[in-house]
Coordinates of C-alpha atoms and ligand atoms in Angstrom, one line a residue:
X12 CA 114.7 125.0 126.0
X13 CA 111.8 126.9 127.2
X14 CA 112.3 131.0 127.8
X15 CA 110.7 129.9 131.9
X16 CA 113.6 127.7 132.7
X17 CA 116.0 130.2 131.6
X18 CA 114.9 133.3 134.0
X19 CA 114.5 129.9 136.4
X20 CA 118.0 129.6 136.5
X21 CA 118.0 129.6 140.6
X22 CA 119.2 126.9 142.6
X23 CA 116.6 124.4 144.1
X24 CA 116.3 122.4 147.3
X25 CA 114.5 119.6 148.4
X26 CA 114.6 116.6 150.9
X27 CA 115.4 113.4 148.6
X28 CA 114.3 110.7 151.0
X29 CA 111.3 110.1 153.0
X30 CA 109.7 112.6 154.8
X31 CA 109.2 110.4 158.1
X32 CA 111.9 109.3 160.9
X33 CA 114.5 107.6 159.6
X34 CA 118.4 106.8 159.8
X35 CA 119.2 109.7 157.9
X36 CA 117.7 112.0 155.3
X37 CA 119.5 113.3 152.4
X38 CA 118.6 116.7 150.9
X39 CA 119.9 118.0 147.7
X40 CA 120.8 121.3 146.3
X41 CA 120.9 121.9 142.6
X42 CA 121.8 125.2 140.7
X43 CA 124.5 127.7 139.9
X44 CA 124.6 128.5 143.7
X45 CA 124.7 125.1 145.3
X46 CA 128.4 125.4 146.3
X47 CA 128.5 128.3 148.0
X48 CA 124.9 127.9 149.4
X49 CA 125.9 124.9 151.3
X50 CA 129.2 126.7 152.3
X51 CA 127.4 129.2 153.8
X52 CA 126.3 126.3 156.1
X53 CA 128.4 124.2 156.7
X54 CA 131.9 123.9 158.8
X55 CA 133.6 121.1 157.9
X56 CA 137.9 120.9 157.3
X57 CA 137.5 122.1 153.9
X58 CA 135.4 124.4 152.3
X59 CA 132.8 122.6 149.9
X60 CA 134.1 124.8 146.8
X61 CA 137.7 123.4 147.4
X62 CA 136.7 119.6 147.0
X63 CA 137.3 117.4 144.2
X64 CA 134.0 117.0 142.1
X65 CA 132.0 113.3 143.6
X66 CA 134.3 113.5 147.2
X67 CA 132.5 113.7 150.4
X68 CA 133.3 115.3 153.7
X69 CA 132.4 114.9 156.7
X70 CA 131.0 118.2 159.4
X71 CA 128.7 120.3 160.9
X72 CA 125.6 122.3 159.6
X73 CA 125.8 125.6 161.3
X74 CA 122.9 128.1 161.5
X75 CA 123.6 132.3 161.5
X76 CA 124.1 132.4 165.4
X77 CA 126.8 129.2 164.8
X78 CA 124.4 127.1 166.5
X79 CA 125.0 123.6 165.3
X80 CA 122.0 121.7 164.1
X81 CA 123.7 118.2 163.0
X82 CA 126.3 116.7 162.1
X83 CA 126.4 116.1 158.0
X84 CA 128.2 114.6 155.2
X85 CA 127.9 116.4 152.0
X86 CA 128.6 114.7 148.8
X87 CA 129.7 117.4 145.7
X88 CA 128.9 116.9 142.3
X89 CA 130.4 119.5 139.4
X90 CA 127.9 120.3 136.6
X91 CA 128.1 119.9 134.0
X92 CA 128.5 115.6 134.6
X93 CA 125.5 115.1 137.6
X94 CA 122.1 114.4 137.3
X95 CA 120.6 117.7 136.8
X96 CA 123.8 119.1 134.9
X97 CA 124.3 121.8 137.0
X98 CA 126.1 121.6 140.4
X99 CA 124.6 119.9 143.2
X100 CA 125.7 118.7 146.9
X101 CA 123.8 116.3 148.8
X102 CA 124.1 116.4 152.3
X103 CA 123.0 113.3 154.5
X104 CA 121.9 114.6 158.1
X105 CA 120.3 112.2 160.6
X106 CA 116.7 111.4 160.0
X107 CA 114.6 113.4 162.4
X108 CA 112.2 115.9 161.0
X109 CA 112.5 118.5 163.1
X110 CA 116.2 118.6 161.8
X111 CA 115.7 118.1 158.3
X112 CA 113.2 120.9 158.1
X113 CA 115.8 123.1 160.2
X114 CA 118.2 122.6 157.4
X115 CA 115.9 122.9 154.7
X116 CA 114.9 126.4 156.0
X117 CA 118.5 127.4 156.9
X118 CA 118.9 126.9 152.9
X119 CA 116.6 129.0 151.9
X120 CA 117.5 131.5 154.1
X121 CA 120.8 131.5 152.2
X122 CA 119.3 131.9 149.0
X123 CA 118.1 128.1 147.6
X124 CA 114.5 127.7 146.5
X125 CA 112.0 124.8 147.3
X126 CA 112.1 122.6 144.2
X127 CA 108.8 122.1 142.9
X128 CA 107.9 118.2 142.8
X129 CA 109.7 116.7 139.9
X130 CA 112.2 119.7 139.6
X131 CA 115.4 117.9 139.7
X132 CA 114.1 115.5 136.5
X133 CA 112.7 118.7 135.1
X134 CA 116.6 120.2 135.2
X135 CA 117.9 116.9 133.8
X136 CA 115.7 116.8 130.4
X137 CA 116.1 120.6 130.0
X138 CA 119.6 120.4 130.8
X139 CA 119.4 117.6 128.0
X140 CA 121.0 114.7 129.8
X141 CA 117.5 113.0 129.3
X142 CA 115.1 112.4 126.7
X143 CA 111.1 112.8 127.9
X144 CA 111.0 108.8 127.7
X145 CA 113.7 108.6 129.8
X146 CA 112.2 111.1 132.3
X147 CA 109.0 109.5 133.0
X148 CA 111.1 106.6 133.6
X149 CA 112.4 107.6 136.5
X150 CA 109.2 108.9 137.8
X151 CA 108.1 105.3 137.0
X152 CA 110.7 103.4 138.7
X153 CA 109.7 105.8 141.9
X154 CA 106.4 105.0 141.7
X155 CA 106.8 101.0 140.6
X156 CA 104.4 98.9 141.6
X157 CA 105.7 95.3 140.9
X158 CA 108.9 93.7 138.9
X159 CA 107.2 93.5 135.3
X160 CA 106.4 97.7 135.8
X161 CA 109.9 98.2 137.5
X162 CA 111.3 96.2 134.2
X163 CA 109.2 98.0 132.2
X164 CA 110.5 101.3 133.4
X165 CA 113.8 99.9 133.5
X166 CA 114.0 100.0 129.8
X167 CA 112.6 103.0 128.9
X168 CA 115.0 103.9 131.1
X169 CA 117.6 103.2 129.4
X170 CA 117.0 105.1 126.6
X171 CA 115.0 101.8 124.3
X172 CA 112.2 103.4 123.3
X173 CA 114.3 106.3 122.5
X174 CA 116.0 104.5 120.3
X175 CA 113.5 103.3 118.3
X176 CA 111.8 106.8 118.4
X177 CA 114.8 108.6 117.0
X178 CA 115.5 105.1 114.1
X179 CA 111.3 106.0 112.6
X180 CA 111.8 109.8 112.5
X181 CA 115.4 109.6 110.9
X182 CA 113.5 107.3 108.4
X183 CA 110.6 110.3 107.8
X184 CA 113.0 113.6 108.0
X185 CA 115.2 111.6 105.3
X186 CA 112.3 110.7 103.3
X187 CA 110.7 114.7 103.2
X188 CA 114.4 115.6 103.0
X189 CA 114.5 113.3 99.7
X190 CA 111.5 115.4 98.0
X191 CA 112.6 118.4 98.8
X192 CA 115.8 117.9 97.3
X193 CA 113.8 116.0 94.4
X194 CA 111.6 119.0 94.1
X195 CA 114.4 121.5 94.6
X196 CA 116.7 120.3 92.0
X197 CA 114.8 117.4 90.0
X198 CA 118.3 117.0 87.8
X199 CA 119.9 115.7 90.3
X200 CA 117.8 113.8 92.3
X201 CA 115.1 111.6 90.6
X202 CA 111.1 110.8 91.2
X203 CA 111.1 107.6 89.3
X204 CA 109.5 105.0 91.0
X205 CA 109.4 106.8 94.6
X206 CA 106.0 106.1 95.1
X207 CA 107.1 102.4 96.1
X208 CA 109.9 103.3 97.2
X209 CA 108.5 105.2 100.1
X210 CA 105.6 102.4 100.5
X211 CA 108.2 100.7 101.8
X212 CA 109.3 102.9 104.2
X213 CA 105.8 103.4 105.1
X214 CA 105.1 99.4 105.7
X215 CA 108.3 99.3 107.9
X216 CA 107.5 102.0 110.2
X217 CA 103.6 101.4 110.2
X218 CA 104.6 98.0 110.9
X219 CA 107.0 99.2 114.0
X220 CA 104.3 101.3 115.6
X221 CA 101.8 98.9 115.4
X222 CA 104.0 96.7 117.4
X223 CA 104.6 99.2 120.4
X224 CA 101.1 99.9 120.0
X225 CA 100.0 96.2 120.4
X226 CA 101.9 96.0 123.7
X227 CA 99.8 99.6 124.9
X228 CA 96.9 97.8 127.1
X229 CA 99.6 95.2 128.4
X230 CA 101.8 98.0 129.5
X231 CA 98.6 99.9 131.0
X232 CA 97.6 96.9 132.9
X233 CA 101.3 96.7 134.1
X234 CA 101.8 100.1 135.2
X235 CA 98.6 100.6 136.5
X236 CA 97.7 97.4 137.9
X237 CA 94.6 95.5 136.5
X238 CA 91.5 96.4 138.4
X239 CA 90.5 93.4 140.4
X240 CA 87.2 92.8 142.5
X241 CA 86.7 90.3 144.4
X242 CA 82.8 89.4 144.7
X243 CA 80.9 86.6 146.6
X244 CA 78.4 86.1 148.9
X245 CA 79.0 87.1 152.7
X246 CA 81.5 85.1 154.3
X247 CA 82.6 82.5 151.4
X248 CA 86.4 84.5 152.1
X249 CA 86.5 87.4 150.3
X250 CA 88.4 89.2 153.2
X251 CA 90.0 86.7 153.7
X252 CA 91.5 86.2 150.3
X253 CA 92.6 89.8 150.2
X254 CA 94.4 90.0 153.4
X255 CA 96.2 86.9 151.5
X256 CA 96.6 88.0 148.3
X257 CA 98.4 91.3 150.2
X258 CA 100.4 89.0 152.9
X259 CA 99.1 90.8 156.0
X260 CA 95.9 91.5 158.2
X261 CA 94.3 94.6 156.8
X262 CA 90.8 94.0 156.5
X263 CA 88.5 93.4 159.3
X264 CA 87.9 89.4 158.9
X265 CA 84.7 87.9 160.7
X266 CA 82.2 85.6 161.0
X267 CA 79.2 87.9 161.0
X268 CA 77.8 87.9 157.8
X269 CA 78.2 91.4 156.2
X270 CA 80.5 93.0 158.2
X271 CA 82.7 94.2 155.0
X272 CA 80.6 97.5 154.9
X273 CA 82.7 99.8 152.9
X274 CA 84.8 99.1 149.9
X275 CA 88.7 98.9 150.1
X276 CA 91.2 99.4 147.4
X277 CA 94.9 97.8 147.8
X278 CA 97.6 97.6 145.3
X279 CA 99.3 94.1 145.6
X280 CA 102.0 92.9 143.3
X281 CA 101.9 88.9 142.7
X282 CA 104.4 87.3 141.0
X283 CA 105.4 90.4 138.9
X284 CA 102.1 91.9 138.0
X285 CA 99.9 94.5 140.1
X286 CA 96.7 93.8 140.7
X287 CA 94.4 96.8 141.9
X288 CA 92.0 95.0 144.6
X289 CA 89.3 96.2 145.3
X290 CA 87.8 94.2 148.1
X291 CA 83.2 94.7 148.5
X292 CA 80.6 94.5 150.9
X293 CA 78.8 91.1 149.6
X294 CA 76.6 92.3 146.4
X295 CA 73.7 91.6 146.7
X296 CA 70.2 93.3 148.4
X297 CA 69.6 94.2 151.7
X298 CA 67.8 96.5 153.7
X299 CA 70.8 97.6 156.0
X300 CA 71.2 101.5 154.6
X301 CA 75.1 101.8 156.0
X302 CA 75.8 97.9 154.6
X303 CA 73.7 99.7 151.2
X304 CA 76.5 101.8 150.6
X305 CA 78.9 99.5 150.6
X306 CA 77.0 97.2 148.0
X307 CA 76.1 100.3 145.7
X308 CA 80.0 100.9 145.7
X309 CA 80.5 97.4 144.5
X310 CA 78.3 97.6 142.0
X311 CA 80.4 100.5 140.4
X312 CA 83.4 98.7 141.1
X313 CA 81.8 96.0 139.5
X314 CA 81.1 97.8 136.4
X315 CA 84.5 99.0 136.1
X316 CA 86.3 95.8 136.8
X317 CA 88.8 94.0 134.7
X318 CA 89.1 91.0 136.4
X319 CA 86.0 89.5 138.7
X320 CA 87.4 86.9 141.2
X321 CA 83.9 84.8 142.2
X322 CA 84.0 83.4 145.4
X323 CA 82.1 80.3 146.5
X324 CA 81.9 78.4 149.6
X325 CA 83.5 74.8 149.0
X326 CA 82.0 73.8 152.4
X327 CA 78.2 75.3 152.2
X328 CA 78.1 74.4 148.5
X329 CA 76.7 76.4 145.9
X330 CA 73.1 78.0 146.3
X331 CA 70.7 80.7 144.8
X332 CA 72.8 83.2 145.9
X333 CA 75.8 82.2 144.3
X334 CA 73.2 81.6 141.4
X335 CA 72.2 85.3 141.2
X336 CA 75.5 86.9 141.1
X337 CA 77.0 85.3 138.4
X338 CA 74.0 86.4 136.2
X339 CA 75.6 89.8 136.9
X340 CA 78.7 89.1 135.9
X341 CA 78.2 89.0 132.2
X342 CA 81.1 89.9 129.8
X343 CA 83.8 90.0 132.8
X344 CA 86.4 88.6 132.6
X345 CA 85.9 86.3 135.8
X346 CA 88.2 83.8 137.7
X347 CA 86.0 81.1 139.7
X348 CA 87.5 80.5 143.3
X349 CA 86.3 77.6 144.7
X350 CA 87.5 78.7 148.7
X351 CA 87.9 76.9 151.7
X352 CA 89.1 73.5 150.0
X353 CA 91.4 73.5 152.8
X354 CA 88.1 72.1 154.8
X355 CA 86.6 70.2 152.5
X356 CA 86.8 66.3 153.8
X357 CA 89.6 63.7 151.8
X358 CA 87.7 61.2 150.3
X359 CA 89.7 58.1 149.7
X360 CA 90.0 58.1 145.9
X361 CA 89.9 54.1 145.6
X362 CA 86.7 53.7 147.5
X363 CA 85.0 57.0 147.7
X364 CA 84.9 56.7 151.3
X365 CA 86.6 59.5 153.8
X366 CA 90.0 58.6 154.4
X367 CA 90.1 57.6 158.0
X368 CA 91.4 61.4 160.2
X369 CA 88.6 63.3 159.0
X370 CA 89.1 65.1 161.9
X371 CA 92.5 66.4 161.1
X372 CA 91.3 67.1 158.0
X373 CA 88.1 69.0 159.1
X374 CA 88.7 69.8 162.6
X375 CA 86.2 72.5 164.0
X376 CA 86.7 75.3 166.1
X377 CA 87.4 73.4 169.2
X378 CA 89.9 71.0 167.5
X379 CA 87.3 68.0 167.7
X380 CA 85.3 66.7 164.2
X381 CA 82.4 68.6 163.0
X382 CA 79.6 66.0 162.8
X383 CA 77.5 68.3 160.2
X384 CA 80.6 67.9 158.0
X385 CA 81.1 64.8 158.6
X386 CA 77.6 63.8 157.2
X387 CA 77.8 66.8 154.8
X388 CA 81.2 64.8 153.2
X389 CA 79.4 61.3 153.6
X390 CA 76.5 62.5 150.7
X391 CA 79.4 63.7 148.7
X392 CA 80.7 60.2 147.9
X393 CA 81.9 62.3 144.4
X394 CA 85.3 64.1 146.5
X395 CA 88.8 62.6 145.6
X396 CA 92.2 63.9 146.6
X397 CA 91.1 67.7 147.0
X398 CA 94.4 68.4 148.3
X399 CA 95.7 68.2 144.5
X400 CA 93.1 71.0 144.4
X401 CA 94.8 71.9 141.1
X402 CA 93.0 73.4 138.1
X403 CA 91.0 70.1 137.3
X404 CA 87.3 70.1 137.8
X405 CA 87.2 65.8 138.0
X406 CA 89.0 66.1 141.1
X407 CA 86.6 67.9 143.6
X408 CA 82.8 67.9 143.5
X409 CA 80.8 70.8 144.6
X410 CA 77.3 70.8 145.0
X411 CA 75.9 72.9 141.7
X412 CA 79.1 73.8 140.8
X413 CA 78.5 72.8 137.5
X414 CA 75.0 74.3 136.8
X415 CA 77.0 77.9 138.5
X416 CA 79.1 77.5 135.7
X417 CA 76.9 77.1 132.9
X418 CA 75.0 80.2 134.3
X419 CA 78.7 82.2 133.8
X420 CA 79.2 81.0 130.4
X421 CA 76.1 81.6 129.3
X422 CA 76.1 85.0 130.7
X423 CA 79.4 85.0 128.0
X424 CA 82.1 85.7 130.6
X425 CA 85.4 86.2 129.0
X426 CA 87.8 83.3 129.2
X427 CA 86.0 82.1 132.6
X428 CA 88.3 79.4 134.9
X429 CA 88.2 78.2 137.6
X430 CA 90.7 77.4 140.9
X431 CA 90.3 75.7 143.8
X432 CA 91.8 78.0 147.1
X433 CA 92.0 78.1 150.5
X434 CA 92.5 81.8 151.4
X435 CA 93.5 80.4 154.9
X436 CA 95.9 78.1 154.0
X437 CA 97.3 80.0 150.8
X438 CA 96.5 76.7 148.9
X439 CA 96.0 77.7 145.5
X440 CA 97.2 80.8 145.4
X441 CA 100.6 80.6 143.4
X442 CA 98.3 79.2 140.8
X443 CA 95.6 82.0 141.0
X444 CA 98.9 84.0 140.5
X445 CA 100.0 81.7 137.3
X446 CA 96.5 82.2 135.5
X447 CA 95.9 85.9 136.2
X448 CA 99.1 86.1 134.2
X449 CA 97.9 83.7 131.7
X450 CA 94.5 85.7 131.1
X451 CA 95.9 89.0 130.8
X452 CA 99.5 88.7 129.2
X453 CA 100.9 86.9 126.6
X454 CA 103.5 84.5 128.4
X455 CA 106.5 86.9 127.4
X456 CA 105.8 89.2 130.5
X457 CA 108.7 90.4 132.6
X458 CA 110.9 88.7 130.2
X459 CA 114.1 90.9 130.4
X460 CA 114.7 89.9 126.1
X461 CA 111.3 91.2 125.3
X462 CA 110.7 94.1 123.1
X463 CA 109.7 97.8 124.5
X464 CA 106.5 97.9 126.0
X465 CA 104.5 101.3 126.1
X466 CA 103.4 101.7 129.4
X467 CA 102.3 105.3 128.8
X468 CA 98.5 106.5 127.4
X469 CA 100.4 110.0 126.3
X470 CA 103.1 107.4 124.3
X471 CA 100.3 105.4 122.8
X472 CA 98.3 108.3 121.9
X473 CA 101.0 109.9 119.8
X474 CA 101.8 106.6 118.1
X475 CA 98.2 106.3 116.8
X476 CA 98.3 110.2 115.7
X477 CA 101.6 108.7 114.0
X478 CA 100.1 106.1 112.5
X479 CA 97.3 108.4 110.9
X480 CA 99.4 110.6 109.4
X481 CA 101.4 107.9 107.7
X482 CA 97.7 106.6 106.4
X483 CA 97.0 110.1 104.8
X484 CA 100.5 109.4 103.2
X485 CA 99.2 106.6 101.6
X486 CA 96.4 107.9 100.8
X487 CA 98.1 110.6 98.8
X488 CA 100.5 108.2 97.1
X489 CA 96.9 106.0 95.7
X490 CA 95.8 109.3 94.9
X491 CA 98.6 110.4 92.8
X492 CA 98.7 113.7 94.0
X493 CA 101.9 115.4 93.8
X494 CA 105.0 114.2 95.9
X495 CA 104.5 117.6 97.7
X496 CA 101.5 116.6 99.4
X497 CA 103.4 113.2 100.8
X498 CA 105.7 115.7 103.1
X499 CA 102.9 117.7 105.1
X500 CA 102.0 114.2 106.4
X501 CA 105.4 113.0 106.7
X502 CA 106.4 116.0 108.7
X503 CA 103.1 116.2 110.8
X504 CA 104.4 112.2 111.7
X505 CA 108.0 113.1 112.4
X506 CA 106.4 115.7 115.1
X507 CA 104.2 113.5 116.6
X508 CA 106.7 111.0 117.3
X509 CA 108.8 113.5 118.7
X510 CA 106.4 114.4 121.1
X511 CA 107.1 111.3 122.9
X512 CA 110.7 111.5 123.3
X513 CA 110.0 115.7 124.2
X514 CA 111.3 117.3 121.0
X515 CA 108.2 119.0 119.7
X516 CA 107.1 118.9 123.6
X517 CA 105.2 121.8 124.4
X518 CA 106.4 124.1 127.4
X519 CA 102.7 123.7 129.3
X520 CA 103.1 119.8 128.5
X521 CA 106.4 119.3 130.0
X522 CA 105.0 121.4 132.8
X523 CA 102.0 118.6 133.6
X524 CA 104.5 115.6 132.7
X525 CA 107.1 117.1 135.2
X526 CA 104.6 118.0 138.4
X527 CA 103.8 114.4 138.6
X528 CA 106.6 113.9 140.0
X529 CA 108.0 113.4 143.6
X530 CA 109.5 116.1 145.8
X531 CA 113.4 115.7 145.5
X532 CA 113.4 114.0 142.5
Ligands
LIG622 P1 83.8 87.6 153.5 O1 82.5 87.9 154.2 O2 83.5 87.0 152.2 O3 84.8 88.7 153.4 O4 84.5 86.4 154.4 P2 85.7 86.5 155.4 O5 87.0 86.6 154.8 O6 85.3 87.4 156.5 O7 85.7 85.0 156.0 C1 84.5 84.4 156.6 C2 85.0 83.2 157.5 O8 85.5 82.2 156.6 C3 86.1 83.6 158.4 O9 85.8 82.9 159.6 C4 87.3 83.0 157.8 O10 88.3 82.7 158.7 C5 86.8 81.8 157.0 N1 87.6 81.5 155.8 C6 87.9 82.4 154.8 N2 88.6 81.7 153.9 C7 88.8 80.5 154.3 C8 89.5 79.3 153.8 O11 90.0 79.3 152.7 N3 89.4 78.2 154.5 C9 88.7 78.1 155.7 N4 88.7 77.0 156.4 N5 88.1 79.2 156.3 C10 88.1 80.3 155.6

């Protein structure tokens, strides 16, 4: 427990719930004071220090000239068994701001403190009700960003990484604890054959970090969201497909060509994993300075990209255009969308003729058939059953498709495939959803039986510290050096794996991990 929190010992306050109008606000009071605090402000049939421990009451917040600001309930919890381990009383008030921040200064006024952001958690794992893992947790399932994260979260939560933590450095503190004895009082304890013995050891817990650390970059990519840009010529959809991929109108969607000047980012969670979309202004050249911006931008987005969804136009076909961008795109990881297949006219699979509605099929603006598609579909005597626009190439034909593709693969994209979409429709989409999931995860994700996944670059740093100490080890044993040697490593591994859980955490370390937090939590 750090010397800080000690002379800290002060009683915090903070609003737990949004900050905006709502039904009611909750705020909460945490310390040695909290009782008496809130009794100083409240008039209710009982005093707060006479109720039973998790009982609420129902009454008034009062300020110094008995002025009532609201109406309250306030909920008491005894330390030590609450979530901070000290006492704490939450008191819902009704939502307006004005009120909760009348409250909140009426508080301090009687002697609480603002809690810093993260303050309450902070109490909790220096209280020692929670481990670090088990912390950051929490600040994870606050800031979730999709089901597999929230899962994710969910278990660390509960203490499973903990648990394997605490099983590896049992295993190491026995093992030094062994040699010292050994080397202490070699009559009782013997050397023989250690070497292999501890090997052993080694291969099992090497073994167990290396499976935490092979689930690292999934666990990134699910916390974070994997870093999606969508690129394609102007108006093939991109917009489009955003404001579909999020489920509402937030782009500005038109039928000017360029009009997506500046670059948006949006964090969208389909089908349990986040993507973070970043939606561009076309790439490509053009003399337009503010529309310049807005393609330099992409071009870093680009660069930085995980996942490169490459619109084309079903309708217009492919051309040069389309050509030249996917000669950029080489070594992403890129997901073909062929977009607007919603428009693209049925051909009659038996004769290769349209099937007779064309025009419900392809109406135009004005509800009547365009006669330019029309012909357009009649040279395209290739197009079967689009509207099983499913992930088989046979079934669709677009002009130069196949010649864009050979351009991708031989520009040695990662894993390229391709969909057929229609952002307008949502056609396609549950399947873009399906295959993201497919390229990036192995097919175990957001399975509740799965093992613990380290969502955490401090976690995964540690483990590979771990892991290098465990290598010296091993080195020592080859070298034959005495046994002596094996337990600097062992104990500089045993540390290093306590950092993750907070045991060997430094005070400035906590600190950083703790002001990440929310306010009120
Ligand atoms: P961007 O320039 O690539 O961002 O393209 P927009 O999203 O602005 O779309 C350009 C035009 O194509 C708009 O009129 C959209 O309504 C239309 N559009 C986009 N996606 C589809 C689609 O899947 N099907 C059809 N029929 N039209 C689409």
């Amino acid at each position: 427990m750090s010397a800080s929190y000690i002379e800290q010992n002060d009683t915090i306050c903070a609003v737990a719930t949004g900050m905006g109008r709502s039904a009611i606000a909750i705020l909460r009071v945490s310390g040695p004071d909290a009782i008496s605090i809130v009794d100083g402000i409240f008039a209710g049939r009982k005093k707060v220090a006479d109720m039973e421990t998790f009982t609420a009451a129902y009454g008034r917040i009062v300020d110094e000239s008995e002025k009532i600001i609201d109406e309250a309930i306030v909920l008491v919890m005894k330390g030590p068994h609450t979530y901070t381990t000290e006492d704490t009383v939450e008191i819902d008030l009704h939502g307006g701001p004005l009120v909760v921040r009348s409250v909140l200064e009426l508080l301090i006024r009687k002697g609480a403190r603002m809690a810093e952001p993260g303050e309450f958690t902070k109490k909790a794992f220096l209280g020692g009700r929670i481990d670090m893992t088990e912390a950051e947790a929490v600040m994870d399932v606050i800031d979730s960003l999709s089901r597999s994260a929230l899962g994710a979260s969910m278990k660390q939560l509960r203490g499973e990484l903990r648990d394997k933590i605490v099983e590896l450095r049992e295993k190491l503190l026995y093992e030094t604890a062994f040699i010292e004895s050994a080397l202490d009082d070699p009559e009782n304890y013997s050397l023989d054959g250690y070497a292999e013995r501890l090997t052993e050891t080694l291969d099992y817990i090497s073994g167990e970090i290396d499976n935490l650390l092979k689930t690292a970059d999934e666990g990134r990519l699910i916390r974070e969201g994997i870093r999606t840009v969508i690129v394609g010529r102007p108006n093939v959809g991109k917009s489009s497909m955003l404001n579909r991929l999020l489920g509402e109108e937030r782009a500005i969607v038109t039928d000017i060509a360029g009009t997506t000047r500046d670059t948006l980012e949006e964090m969208v969670d389909i089908g349990g994993i986040t993507l973070r979309l970043i939606d561009t202004a076309g790439i490509r050249d053009t003399d337009d300075t503010v529309e310049r911006i807005g393609v330099d931008r992409a071009r870093e987005a680009l660069n930085d990209a995980e996942l490169v969804m490459f619109l084309v136009d079903a309708t217009n076909g492919i051309d040069e255009e389309d050509m030249e961008l996917a000669r950029q795109l080489g070594g992403k990881r890129v997901l073909l969308l062929v977009n607007k297949i919603d428009s693209i006219v049925k051909m009659d699979a038996s004769d290769g003729k349209t099937v007779a509605d064309k025009a419900s099929i392809h109406p135009a603006a004005d509800g009547t058939c365009s006669q330019n598609m029309m012909d357009n579909a009649e040279d395209r005597t290739d197009i079967k059953e689009p509207g099983k626009y499913s992930n088989n190439d046979d079934l669709v034909h677009i002009d130069r498709l196949a010649e864009l593709k050979k351009i991708l693969e031989q520009e040695e994209t990662d894993g390229l495939r391709t969909l057929y979409t229609s952002a307008k429709t949502g056609q396609g989409i549950e399947e873009l959803c399906n295959i993201i999931k497919e390229m990036f995860f192995d097919n175990s994700l957001g399975n509740e039986e799965d093992g613990i996944i380290i969502t955490h670059t401090r976690h995964k740093e540690a483990l590979i510290e771990t892991r290098n100490s465990l290598g010296r080890v091993r080195e020592s044993i080859e070298a034959g050096v005495g046994e002596d040697f094996y337990t600097i490593d062992l104990m500089a591994a045993y540390e290093t794996l306590g950092r993750i859980i907070g045991e060997t955490l430094e005070d400035d370390l906590a600190d950083k991990i703790f002001s990440e937090f929310c306010m009120g939590k």
